Short mmCIF file of C-alpha atoms and ligand atoms in Angstrom, two decimals:
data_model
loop_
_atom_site.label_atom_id
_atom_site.label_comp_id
_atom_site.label_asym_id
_atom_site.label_seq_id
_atom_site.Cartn_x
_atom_site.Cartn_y
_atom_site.Cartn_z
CA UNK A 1 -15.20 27.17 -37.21
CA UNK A 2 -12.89 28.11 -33.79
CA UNK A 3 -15.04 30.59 -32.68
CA UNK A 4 -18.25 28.29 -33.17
CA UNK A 5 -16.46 25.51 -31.00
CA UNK A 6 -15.38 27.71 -28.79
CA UNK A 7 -18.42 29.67 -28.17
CA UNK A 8 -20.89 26.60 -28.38
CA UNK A 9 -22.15 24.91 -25.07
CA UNK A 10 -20.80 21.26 -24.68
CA UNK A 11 -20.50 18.22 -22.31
CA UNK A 12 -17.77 16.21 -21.52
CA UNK A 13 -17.73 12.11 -20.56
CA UNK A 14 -14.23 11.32 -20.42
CA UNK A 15 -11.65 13.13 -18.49
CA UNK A 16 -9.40 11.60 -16.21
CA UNK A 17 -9.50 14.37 -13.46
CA UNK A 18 -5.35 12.97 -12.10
CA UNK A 19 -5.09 13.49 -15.82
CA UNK A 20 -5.63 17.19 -15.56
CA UNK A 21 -3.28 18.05 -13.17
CA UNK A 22 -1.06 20.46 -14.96
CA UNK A 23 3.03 20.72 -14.36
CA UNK A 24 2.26 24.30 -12.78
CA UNK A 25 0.19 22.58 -10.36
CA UNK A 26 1.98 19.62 -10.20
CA UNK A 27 5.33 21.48 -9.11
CA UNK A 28 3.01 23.50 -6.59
CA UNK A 29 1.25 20.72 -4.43
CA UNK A 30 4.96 18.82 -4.39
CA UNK A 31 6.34 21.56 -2.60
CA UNK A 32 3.27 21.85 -0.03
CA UNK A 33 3.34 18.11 0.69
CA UNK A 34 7.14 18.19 0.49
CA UNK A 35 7.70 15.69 -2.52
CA UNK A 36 10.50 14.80 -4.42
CA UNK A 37 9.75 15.00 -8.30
CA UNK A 38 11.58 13.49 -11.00
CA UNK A 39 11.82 16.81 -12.88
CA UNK A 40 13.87 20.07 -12.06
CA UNK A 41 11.55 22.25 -13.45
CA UNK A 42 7.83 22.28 -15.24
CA UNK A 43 9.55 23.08 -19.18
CA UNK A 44 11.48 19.70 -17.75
CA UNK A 45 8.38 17.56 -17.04
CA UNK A 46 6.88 19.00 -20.58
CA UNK A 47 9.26 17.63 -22.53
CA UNK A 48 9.14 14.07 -20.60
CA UNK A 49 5.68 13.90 -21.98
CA UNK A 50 6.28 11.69 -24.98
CA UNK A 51 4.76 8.49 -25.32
CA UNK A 52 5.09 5.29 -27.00
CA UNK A 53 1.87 3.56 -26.49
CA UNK A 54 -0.57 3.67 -23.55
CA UNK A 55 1.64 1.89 -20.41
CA UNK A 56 4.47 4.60 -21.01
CA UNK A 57 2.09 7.41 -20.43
CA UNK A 58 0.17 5.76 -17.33
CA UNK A 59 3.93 5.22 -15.91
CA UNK A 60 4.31 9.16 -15.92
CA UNK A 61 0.39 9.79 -14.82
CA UNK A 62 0.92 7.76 -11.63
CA UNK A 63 4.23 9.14 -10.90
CA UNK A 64 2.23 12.68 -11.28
CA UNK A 65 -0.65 11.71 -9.15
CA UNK A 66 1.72 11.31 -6.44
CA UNK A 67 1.71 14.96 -5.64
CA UNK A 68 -2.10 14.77 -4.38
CA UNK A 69 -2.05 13.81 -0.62
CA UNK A 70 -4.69 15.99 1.36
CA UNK A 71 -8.08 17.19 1.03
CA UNK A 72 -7.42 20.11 -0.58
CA UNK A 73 -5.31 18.74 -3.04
CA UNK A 74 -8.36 16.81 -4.60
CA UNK A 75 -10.07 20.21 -4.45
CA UNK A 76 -7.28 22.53 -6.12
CA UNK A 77 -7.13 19.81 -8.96
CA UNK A 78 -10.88 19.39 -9.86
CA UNK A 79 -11.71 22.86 -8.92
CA UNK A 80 -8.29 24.31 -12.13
CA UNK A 81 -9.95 21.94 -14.31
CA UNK A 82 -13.56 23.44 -13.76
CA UNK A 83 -12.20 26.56 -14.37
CA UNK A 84 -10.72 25.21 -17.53
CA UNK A 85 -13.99 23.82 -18.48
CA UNK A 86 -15.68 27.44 -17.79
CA UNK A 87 -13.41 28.87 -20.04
CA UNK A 88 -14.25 26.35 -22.69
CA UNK A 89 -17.87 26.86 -22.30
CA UNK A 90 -18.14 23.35 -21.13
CA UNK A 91 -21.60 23.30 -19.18
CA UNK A 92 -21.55 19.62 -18.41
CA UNK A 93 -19.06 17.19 -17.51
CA UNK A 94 -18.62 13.62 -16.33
CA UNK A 95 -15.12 13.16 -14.24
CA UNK A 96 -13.38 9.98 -13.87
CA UNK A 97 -11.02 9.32 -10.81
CA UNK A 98 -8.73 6.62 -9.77
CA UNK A 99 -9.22 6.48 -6.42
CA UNK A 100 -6.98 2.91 -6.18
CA UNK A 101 -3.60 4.96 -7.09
CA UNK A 102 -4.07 6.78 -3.95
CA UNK A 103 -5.71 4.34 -1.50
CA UNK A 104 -2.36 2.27 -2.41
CA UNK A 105 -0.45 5.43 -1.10
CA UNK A 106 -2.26 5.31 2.23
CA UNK A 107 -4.87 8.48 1.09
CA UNK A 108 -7.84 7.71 2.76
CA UNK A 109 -10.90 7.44 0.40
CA UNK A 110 -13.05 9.84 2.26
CA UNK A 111 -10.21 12.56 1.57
CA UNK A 112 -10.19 11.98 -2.35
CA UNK A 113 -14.50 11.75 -2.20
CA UNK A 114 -15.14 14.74 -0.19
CA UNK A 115 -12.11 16.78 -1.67
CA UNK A 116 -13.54 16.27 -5.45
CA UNK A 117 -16.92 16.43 -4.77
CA UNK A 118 -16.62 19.95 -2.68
CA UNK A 119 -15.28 21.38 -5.80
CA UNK A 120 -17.70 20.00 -8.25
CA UNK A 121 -20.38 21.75 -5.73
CA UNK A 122 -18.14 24.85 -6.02
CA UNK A 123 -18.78 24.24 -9.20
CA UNK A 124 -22.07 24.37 -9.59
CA UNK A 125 -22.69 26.81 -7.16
CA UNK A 126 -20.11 29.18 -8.58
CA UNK A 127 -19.75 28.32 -12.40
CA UNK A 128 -22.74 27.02 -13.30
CA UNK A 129 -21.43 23.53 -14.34
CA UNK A 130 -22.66 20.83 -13.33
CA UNK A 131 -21.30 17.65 -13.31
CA UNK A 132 -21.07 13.60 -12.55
CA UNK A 133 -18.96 11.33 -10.99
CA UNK A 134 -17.39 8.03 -12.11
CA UNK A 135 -15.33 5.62 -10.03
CA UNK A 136 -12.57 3.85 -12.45
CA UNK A 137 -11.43 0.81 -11.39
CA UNK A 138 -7.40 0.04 -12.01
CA UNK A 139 -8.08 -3.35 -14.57
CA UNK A 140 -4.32 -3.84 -14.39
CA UNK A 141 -5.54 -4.77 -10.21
CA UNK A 142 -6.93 -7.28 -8.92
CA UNK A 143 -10.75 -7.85 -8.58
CA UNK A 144 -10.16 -8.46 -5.05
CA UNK A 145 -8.99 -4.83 -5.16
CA UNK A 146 -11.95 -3.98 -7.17
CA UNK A 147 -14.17 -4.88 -4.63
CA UNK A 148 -13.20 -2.63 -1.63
CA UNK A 149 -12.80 0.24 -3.67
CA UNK A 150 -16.63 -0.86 -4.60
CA UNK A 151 -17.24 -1.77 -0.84
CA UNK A 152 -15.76 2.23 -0.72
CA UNK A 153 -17.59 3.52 -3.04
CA UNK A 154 -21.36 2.18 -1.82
CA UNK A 155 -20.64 4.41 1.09
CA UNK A 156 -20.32 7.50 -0.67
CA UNK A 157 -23.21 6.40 -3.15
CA UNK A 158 -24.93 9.69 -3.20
CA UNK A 159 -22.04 11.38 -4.90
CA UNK A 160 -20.90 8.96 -7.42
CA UNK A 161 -22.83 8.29 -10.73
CA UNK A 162 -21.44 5.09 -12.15
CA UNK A 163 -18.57 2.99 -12.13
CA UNK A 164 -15.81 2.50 -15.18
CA UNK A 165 -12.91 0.49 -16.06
CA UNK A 166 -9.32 2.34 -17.15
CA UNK A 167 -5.45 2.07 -17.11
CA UNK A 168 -3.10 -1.12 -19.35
CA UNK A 169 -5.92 -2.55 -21.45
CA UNK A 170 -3.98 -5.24 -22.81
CA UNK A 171 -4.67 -8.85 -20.95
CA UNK A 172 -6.95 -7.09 -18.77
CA UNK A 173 -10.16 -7.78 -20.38
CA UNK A 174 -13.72 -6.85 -19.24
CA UNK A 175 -14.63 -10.61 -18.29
CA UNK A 176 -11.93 -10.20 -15.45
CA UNK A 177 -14.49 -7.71 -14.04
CA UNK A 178 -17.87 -8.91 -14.21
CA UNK A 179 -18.45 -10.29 -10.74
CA UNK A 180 -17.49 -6.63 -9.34
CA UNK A 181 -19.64 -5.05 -12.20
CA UNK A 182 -22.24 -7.16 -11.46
CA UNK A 183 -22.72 -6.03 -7.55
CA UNK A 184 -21.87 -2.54 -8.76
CA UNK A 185 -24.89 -2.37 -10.94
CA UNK A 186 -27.18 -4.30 -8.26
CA UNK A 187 -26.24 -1.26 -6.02
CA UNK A 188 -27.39 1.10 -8.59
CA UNK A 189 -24.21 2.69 -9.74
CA UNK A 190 -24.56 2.63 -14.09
CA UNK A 191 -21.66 1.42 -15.92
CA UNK A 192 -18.87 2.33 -18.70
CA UNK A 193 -15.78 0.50 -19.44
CA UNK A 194 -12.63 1.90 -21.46
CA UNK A 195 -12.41 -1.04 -24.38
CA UNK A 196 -10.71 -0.91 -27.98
CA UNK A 197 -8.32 1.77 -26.97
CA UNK A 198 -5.20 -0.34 -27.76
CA UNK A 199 -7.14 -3.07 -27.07
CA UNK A 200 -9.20 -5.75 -29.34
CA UNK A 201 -12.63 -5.37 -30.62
CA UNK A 202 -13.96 -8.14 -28.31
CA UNK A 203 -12.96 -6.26 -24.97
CA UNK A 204 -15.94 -3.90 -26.80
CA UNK A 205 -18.45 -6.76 -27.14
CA UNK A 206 -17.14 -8.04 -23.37
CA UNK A 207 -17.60 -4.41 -22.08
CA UNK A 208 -21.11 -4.93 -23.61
CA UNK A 209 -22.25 -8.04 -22.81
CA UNK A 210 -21.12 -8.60 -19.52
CA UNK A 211 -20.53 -5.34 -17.97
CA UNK A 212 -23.54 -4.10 -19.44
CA UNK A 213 -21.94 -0.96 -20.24
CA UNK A 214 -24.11 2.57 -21.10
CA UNK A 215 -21.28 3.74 -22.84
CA UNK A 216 -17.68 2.59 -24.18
CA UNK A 217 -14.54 4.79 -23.49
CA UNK A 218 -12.78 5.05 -26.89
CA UNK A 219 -13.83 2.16 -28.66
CA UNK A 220 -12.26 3.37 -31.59
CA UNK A 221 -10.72 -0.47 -32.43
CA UNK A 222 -14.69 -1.37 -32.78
CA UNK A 223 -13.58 -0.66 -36.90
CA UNK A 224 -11.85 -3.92 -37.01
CA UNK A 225 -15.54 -5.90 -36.87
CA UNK A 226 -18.04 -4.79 -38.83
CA UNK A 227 -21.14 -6.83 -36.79
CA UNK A 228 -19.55 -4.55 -33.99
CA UNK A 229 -20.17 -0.76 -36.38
CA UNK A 230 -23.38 -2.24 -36.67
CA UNK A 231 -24.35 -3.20 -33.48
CA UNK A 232 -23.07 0.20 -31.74
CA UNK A 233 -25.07 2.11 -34.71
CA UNK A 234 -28.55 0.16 -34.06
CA UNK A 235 -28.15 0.26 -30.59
CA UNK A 236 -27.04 4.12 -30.29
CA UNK A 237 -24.36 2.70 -27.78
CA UNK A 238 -22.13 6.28 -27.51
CA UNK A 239 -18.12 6.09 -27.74
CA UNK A 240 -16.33 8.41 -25.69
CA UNK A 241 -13.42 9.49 -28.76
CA UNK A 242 -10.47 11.47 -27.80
CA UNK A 243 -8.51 12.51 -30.93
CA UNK A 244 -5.39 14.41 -29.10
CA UNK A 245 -5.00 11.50 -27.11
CA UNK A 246 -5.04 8.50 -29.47
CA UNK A 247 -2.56 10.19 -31.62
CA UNK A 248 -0.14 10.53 -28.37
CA UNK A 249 -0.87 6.98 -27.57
CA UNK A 250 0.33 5.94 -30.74
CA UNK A 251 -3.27 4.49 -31.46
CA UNK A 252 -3.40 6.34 -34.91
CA UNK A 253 -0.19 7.43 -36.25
CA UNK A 254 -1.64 11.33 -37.07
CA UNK A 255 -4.82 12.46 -36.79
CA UNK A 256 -5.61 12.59 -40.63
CA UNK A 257 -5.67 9.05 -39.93
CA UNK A 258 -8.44 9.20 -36.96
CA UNK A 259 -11.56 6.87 -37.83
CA UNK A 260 -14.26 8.91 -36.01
CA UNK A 261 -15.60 10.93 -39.55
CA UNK A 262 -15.94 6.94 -40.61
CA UNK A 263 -17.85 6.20 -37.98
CA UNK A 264 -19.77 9.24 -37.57
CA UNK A 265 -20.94 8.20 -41.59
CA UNK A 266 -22.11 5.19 -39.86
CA UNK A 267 -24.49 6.57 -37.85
CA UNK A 268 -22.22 6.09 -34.36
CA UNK A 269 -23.05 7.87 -31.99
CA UNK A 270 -19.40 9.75 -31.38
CA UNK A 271 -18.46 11.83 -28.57
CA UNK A 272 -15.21 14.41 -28.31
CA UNK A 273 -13.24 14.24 -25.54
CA UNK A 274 -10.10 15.29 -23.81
CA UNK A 275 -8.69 12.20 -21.34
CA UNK A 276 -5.54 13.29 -19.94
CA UNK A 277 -5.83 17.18 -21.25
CA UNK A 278 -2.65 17.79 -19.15
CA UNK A 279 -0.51 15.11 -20.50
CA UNK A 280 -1.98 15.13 -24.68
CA UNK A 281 -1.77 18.97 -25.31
CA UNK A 282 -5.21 20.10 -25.15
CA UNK A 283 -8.16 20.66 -23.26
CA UNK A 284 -12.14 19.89 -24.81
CA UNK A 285 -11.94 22.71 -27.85
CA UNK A 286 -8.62 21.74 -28.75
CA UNK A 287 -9.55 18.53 -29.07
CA UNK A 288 -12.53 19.61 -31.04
CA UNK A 289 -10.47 22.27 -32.99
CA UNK A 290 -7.72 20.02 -34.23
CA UNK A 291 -9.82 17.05 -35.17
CA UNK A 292 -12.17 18.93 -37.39
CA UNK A 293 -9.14 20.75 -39.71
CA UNK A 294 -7.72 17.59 -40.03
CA UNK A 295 -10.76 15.93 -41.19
CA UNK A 296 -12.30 18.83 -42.88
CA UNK A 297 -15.61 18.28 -40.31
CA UNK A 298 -18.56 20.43 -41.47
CA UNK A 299 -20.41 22.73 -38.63
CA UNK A 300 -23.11 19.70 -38.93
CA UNK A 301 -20.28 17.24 -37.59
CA UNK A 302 -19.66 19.81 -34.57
CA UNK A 303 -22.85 20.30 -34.08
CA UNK A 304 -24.07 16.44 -34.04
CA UNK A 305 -21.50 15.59 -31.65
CA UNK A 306 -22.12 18.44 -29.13
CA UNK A 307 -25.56 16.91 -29.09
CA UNK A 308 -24.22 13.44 -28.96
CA UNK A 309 -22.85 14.35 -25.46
CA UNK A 310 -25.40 15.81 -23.97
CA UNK A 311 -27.89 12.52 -25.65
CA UNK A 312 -25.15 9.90 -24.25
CA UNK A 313 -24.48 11.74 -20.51
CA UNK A 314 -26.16 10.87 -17.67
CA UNK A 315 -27.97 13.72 -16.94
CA UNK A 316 -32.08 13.05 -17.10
CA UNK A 317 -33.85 13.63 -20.40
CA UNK A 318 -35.82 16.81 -19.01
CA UNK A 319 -32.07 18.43 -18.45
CA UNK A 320 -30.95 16.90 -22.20
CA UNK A 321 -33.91 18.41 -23.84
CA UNK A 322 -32.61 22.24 -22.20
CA UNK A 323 -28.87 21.58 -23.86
CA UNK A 324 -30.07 20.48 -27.34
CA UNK A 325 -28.61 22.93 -29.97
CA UNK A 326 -30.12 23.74 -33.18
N1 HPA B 1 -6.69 4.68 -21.07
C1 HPA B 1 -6.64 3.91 -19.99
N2 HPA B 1 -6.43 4.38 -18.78
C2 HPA B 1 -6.29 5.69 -18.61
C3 HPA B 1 -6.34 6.54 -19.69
C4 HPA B 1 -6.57 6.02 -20.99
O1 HPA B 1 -6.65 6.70 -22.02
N3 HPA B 1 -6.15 7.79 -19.19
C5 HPA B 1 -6.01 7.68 -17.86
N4 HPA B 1 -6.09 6.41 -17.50
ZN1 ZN B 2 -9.44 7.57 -20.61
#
C-alpha cells in the first residue's frame, strides 16, 4: 500500500504554502533578513509545535511567516515545497497564500505575487508540476481589509486562480464575507472557503450559499447534519480533508476516529490533503499513508480519492481526462 501511494500520480488543493516553511528554512531566511526568533535552535521550534485547537497553531504560523521579507524569500519557500511535491509524485497542486500577514508587515504585494509565482513557473518549467493559485483572505480581518487585498489581487489576475477564506473560524462566519466574495467572483476569480474545520455545519451551507463556493476546505463538521451529507453527495461538492492536521488541531482526538471512510461510503466526494505539512508532521503521502492504516482503506479508497483531486481541481476537463488513473 506505501509504495502504491507513493508511486501513484496525485493533486493537491489545500496547502498553506507559509505553512510549508520548514524550521531548517525557517532558521535560514531569519538569519538573511536578520530576525530575532523565539527558538534557539530548529529541534527547539519542533518541539513548540503542539497544539490545542486551531488559534494556538495559527499563533505559531504567523510568528513563522515572519521570516519571509524579500522576493526571494517567497521563491525559496514555494520553490522547497515543489521539490517536496516532486518527490511525492505530486503532479498537480493548488497553493494557498496569505498575502494579508505580510502586507500588515509592510511586504509589498507585488514581492509575495511575483516571488511565488516565479517558482511555480520554475516549477513547471523544471519539474513538470503544474500548479494554481489561491488568494486566502484572513476571516479573523476585516472585510474592509478584504477588499484591498481583492483590489490587490485584480491586478495580478492572470496569476491567481480563485479566492478562499482561512485562519480562526470561530465567529468569523462566511456571511461576514459575501460582499467581497461577491465582487471577487464578478471579476472572475472562482471561489473556496475553509468551513466546518472547528467550525459549525452552517458556516458549510453559508460557504455554499452565499460564497458560492466550488469547493469546501475541510468540511469535515458537515457529519453533524445529515441534509448537509446529502446535499454535498448529490451535488459532488469536493471537501478538501486533511487527516494529519485535524488530529493536531484537536478536531478528532486520533485518527481511528477520522470521519472521511464515513463519508467516502456516502458517496462524498473526499480529497487528501496536507495544510500546514511543516507544522502537522507530514507532507501529501504521509497524509495518505497514515490515514489509510488507520482506517484499513482498500487500494479502491486510494485510488478514488487520487481521482477525486484531479475531478475537484481547477485544471480544465481536457487536462483531468490525461490524470485519470485506472
Ligand atoms: N485552518 C484555518 N486557517 C489556516 C489553516 C487551517 O487549517 N492552516 C493555515 N491557515
Ligand atoms: Zn487549511
Amino acid at each position: 500500500m506505501k509504495t502504491l501511494i507513493k508511486q501513484l500520480p496525485k493533486a493537491e488543493l489545500h496547502i498553506h504554502i507559509e505553512g510549508s516553511l520548514e524550521p531548517e528554512l525557517m532558521f535560514k531566511l531569519a538569519q538573511r533578513n536578520h530576525i530575532k526568533l523565539p527558538f534557539n535552535s530548529v529541534e527547539e521550534a519542533k518541539q513548540a509545535y503542539q497544539f490545542n485547537d486551531l488559534q494556538s497553531f495559527l499563533n505559531i504560523y504567523y510568528q513563522g511567516a515572519n521570516v519571509l521579507c524579500c522576493e526571494e524569500d517567497f521563491y525559496d519557500l514555494t520553490w522547497h515545497y515543489l521539490q517536496k511535491a516532486k518527490e511525492q509524485n505530486i503532479c498537480h497542486t493548488e497553493i494557498f497564500f496569505d498575502p494579508q500577514t505580510h502586507t500588515n508587515r509592510k511586504v509589498p504585494f507585488t514581492v509575495i505575487i511575483t516571488g511565488i509565482s516565479e517558482a511555480l513557473k520554475a516549477g513547471k518549467e523544471r519539474l513538470g508540476i503544474s500548479s494554481h493559485l489561491i488568494l486566502c483572505f484572513l476571516r479573523d480581518l476585516s472585510v474592509e481589509s478584504a477588499f484591498e487585498t481583492l483590489n490587490n489581487a485584480i491586478k495580478h489576475s492572470d496569476k491567481i486562480k480563485a479566492i478562499g477564506l482561512d485562519s480562526a473560524e470561530k465567529n468569523n462566519p462566511p456571511s461576514k464575507f459575501k460582499p467581497v466574495f461577491d465582487q471577487a467572483r464578478a471579476e472572475g476569480f472562482l471561489t473556496v472557503a475553509h468551513a466546518g474545520e472547528e467550525g459549525e455545519a452552517d458556516y458549510i451551507w453559508q460557504a455554499i450559499n452565499l460564497l458560492k463556493v466550488s469547493r469546501i476546505d475541510h468540511g469535515v463538521r458537515c457529519i453533524d447534519d445529515p441534509q448537509l451529507v446529502n446535499y454535498l453527495a448529490e451535488k459532488q461538492i469536493p471537501l478538501t480533508v486533511c487527516p494529519l492536521s485535524n488530529v493536531k488541531l484537536k478536531v478528532f482526538n486520533s485518527l481511528e476516529e477520522h470521519n472521511l471512510k464515513l463519508l467516502l461510503e456516502q458517496g462524498l466526494c473526499i480529497t487528501i490533503n496536507s495544510d500546514d505539512p511543516a507544522y502537522f508532521g507530514g507532507y501529501l503521502n504521509e497524509n495518505f499513508m497514515a490515514i489509510a492504516e488507520a482506517l484499513n482503506l482498500t487500494e479502491n479508497d486510494i485510488k478514488k480519492m487520487i481521482n477525486n483531486s484531479f475531478k475537484a481541481s481547477f485544471l480544465d476537463s481536457a487536462e483531468k481526462e490525461k490524470l485519470y488513473i485506472q
